[in-house]
mmCIF file of C-alpha atoms in Angstrom:
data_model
loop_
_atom_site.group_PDB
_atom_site.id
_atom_site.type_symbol
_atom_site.label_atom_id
_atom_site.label_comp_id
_atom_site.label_asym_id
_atom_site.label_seq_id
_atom_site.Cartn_x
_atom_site.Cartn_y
_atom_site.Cartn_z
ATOM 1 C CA UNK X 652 46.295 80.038 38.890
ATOM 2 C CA UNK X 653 47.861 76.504 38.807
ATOM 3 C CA UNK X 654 45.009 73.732 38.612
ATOM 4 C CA UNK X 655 45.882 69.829 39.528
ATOM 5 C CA UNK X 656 44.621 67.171 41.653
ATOM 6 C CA UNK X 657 45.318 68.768 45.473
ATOM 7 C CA UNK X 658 43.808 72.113 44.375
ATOM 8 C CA UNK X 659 40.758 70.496 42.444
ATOM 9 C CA UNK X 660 40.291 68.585 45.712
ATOM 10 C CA UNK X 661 40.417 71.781 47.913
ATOM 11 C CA UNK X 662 37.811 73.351 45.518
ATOM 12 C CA UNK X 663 35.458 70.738 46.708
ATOM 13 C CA UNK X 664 35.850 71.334 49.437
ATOM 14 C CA UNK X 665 34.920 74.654 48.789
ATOM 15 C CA UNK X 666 31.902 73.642 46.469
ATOM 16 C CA UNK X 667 30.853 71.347 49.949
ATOM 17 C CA UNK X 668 29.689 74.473 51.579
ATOM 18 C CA UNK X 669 26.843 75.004 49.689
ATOM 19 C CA UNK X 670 25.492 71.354 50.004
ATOM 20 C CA UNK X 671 25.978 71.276 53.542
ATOM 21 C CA UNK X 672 23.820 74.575 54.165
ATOM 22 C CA UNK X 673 21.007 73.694 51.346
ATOM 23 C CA UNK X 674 20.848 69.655 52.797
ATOM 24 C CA UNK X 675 19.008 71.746 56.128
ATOM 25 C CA UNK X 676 16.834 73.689 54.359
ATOM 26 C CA UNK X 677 15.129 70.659 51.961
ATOM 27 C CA UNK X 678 11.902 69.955 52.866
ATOM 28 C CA UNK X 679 10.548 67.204 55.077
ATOM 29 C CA UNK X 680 9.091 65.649 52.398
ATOM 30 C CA UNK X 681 12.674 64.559 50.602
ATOM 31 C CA UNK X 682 14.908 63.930 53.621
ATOM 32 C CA UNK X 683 13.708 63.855 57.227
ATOM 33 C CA UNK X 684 16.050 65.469 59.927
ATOM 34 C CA UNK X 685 17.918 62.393 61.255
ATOM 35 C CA UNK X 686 18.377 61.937 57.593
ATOM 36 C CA UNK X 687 19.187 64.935 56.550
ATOM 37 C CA UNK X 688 21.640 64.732 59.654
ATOM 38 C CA UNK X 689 23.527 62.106 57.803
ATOM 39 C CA UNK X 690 24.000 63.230 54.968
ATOM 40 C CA UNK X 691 25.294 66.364 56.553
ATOM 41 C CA UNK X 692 27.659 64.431 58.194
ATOM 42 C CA UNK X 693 28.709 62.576 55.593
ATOM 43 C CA UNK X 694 29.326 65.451 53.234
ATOM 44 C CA UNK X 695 31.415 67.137 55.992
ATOM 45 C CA UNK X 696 33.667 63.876 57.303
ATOM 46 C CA UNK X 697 34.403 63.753 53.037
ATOM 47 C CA UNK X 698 35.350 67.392 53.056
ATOM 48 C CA UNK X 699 37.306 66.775 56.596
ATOM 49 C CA UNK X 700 39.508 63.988 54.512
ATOM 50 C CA UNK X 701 40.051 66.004 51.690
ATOM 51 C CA UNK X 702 41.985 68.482 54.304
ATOM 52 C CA UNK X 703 44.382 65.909 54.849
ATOM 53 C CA UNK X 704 44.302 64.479 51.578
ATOM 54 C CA UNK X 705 45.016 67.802 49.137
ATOM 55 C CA UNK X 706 48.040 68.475 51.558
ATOM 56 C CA UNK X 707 49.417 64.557 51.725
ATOM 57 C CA UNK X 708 49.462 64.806 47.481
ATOM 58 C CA UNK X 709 50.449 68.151 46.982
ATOM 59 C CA UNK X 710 53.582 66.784 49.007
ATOM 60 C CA UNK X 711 54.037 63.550 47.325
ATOM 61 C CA UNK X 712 53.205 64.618 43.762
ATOM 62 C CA UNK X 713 55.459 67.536 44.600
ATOM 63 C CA UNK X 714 52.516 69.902 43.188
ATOM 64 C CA UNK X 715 52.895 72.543 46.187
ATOM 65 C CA UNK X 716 52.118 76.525 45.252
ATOM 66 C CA UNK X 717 51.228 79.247 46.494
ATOM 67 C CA UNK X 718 47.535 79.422 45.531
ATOM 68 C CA UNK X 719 47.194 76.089 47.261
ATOM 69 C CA UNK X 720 48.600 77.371 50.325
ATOM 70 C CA UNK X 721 46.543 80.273 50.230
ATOM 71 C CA UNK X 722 42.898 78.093 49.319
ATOM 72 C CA UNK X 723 43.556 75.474 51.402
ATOM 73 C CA UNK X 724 43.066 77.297 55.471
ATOM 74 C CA UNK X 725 40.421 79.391 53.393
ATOM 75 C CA UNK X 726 38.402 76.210 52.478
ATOM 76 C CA UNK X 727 39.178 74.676 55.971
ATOM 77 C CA UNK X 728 38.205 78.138 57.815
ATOM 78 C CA UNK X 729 34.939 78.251 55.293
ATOM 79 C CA UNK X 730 33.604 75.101 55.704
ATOM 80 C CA UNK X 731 33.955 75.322 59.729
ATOM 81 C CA UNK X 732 32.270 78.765 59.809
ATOM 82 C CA UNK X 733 29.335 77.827 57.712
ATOM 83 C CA UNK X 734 28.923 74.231 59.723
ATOM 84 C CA UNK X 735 29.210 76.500 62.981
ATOM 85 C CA UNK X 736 26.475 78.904 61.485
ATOM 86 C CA UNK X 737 24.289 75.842 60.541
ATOM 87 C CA UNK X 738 24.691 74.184 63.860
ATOM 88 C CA UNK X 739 23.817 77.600 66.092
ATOM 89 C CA UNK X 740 20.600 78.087 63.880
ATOM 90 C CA UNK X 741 19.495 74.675 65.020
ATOM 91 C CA UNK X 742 20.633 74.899 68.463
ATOM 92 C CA UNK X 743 23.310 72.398 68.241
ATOM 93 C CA UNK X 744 25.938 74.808 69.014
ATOM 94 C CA UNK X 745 26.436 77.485 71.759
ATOM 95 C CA UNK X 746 26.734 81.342 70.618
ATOM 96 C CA UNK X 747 30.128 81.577 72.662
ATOM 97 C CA UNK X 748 31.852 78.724 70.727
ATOM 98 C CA UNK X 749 30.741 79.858 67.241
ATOM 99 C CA UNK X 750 32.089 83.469 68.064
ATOM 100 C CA UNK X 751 35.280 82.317 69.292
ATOM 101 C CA UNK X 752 36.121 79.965 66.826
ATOM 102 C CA UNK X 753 34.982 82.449 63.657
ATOM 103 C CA UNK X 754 36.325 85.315 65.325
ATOM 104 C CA UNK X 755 39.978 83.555 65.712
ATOM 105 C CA UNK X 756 39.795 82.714 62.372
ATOM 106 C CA UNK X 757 39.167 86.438 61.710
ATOM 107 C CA UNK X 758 41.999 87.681 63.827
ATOM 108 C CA UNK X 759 44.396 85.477 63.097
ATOM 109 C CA UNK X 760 43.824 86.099 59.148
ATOM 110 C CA UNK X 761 44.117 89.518 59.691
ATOM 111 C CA UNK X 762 47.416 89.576 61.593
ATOM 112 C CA UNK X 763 49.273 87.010 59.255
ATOM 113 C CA UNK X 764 48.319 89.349 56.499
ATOM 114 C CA UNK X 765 49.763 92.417 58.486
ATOM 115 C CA UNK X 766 52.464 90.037 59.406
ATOM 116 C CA UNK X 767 53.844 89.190 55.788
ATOM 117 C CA UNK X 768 52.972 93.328 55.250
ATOM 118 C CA UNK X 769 55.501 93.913 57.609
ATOM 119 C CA UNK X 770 58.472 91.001 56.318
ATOM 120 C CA UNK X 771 57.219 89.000 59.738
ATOM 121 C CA UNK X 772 54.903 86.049 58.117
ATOM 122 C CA UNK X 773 57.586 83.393 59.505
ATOM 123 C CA UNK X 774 56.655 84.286 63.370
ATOM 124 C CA UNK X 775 53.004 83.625 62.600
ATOM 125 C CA UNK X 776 53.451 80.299 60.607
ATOM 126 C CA UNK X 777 51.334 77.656 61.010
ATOM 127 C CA UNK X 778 52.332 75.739 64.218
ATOM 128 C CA UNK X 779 51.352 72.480 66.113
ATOM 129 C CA UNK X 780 48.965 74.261 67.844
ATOM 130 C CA UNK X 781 47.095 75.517 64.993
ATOM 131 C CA UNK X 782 46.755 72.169 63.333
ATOM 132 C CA UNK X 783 45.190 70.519 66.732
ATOM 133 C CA UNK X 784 42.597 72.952 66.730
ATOM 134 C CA UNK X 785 41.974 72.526 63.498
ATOM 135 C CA UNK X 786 41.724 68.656 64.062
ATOM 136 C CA UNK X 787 39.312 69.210 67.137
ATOM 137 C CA UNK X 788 37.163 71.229 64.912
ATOM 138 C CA UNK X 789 37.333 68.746 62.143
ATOM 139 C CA UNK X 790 36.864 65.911 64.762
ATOM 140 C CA UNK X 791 33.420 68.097 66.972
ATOM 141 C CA UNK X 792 31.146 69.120 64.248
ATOM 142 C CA UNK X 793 30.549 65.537 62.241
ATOM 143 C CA UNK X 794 29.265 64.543 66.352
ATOM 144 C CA UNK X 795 26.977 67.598 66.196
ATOM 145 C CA UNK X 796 26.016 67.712 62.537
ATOM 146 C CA UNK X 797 24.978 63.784 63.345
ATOM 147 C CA UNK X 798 22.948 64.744 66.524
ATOM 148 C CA UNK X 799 21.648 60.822 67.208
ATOM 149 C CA UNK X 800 22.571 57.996 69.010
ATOM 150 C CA UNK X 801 25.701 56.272 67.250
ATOM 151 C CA UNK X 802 26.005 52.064 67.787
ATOM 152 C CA UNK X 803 23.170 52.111 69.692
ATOM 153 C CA UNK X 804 24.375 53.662 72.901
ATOM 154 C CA UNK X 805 27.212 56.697 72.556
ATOM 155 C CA UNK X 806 25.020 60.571 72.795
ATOM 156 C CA UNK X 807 26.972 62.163 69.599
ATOM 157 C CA UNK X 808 25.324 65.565 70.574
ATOM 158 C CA UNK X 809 26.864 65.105 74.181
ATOM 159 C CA UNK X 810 30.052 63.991 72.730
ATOM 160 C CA UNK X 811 29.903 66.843 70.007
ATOM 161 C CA UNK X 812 29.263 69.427 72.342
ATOM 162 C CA UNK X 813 32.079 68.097 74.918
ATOM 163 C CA UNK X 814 34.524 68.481 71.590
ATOM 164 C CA UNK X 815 33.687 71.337 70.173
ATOM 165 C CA UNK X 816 34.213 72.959 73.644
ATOM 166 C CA UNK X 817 37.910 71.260 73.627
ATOM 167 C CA UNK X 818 38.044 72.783 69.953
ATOM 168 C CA UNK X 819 36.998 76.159 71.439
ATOM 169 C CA UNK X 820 39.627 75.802 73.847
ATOM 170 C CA UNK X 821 42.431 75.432 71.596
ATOM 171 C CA UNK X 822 41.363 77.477 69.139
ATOM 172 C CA UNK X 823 41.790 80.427 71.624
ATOM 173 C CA UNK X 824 45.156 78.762 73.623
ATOM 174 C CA UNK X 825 46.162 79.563 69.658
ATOM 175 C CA UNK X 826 44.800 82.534 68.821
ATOM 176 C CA UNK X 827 47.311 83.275 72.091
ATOM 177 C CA UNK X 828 50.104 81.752 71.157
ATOM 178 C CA UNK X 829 49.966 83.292 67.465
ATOM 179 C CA UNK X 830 49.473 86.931 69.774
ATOM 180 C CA UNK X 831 52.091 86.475 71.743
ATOM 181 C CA UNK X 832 54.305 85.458 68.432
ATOM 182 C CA UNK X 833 53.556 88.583 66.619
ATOM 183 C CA UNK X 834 53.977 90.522 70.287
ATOM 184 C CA UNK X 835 57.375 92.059 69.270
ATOM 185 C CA UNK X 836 55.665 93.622 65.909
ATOM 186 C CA UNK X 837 52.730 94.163 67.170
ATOM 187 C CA UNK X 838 54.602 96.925 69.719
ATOM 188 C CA UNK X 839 56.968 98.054 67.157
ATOM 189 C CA UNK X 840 59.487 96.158 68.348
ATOM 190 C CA UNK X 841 61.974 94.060 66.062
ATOM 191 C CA UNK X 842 62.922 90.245 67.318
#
């Protein structure tokens, strides 16, 4: 298992999750809620850069691999599921959003790994698609984990919950796309 500077970023992004689950369950008496909402945030918007960052220096420091490619949607798809679980236990979040978006994440991890079983991983690569619901995702929950007013005016629940529906959105237009994709396989059919 290699070790440098994008993977030891995507590891803490990994070591985020914990943090941002225990920061809701401190008592009242260390951080009150629109407090604790902060920090939340905070800790998530960091993890959110570190997304873009690992990948940005793993290109430019030419320190791409395979384990890298393989932690890196598994810290992304973590970190989003256990926001998403934190958010519907306060109410922040709507059931049918959190299912969706955790059980893409499940289906589409399952058929890319059937994929490369079958010599087909290149018709289920990572497309445009994919990355803009990732972005909306990335973009929703900081709004929601935040749940105040922001400069005094702008609802970030209201805006949150607008987003993460948009998120929701494209997270099944690509849980479609990568369907339709894998269609020929899927039917036993070769492209």
């Amino acid at each position: 298992m290699p070790f440098n500077l994008p993977i030891a970023l995507t590891w803490l992004r990994v070591a985020a999750i914990p943090l941002l689950v225990t920061i809701f369950y401190l008592p009242a008496s260390w951080l009150s809620m629109p407090e604790k909402n902060v920090l939340a945030t905070g800790l998530f918007i960091f993890a959110a850069l570190t997304d873009w960052l690992d990948g940005y220096l793993a290109r430019r420091m030419k320190q791409e691999s395979a384990f890298g490619q393989f932690l890196d949607p598994v810290a992304d798809k973590l970190i989003v599921a256990a926001a998403l679980l934190v958010l519907l236990n306060m109410d922040r979040v709507q059931v049918w959003v959190a299912l969706v978006i955790i059980g893409r994440e499940i289906t589409i991890s399952a058929l890319r790994e059937w994929m490369a079983q079958v010599g087909a991983s290149k018709s289920v690569a990572v497309h445009m698609v994919g990355k803009l619901k990732t972005t909306a995702q990335l973009v929703a929950i900081p709004f929601l984990l935040f749940n105040g007013t922001l400069f005094g005016w702008l609802n970030a629940a209201l805006i949150g919950t607008w987003l993460i529906w948009v998120a929701a959105f494209l997270t099944l237009w690509s849980m479609f796309y990568y369907l339709q994709k894998a269609l020929p396989q899927l039917l036993g059919k070769s492209e």
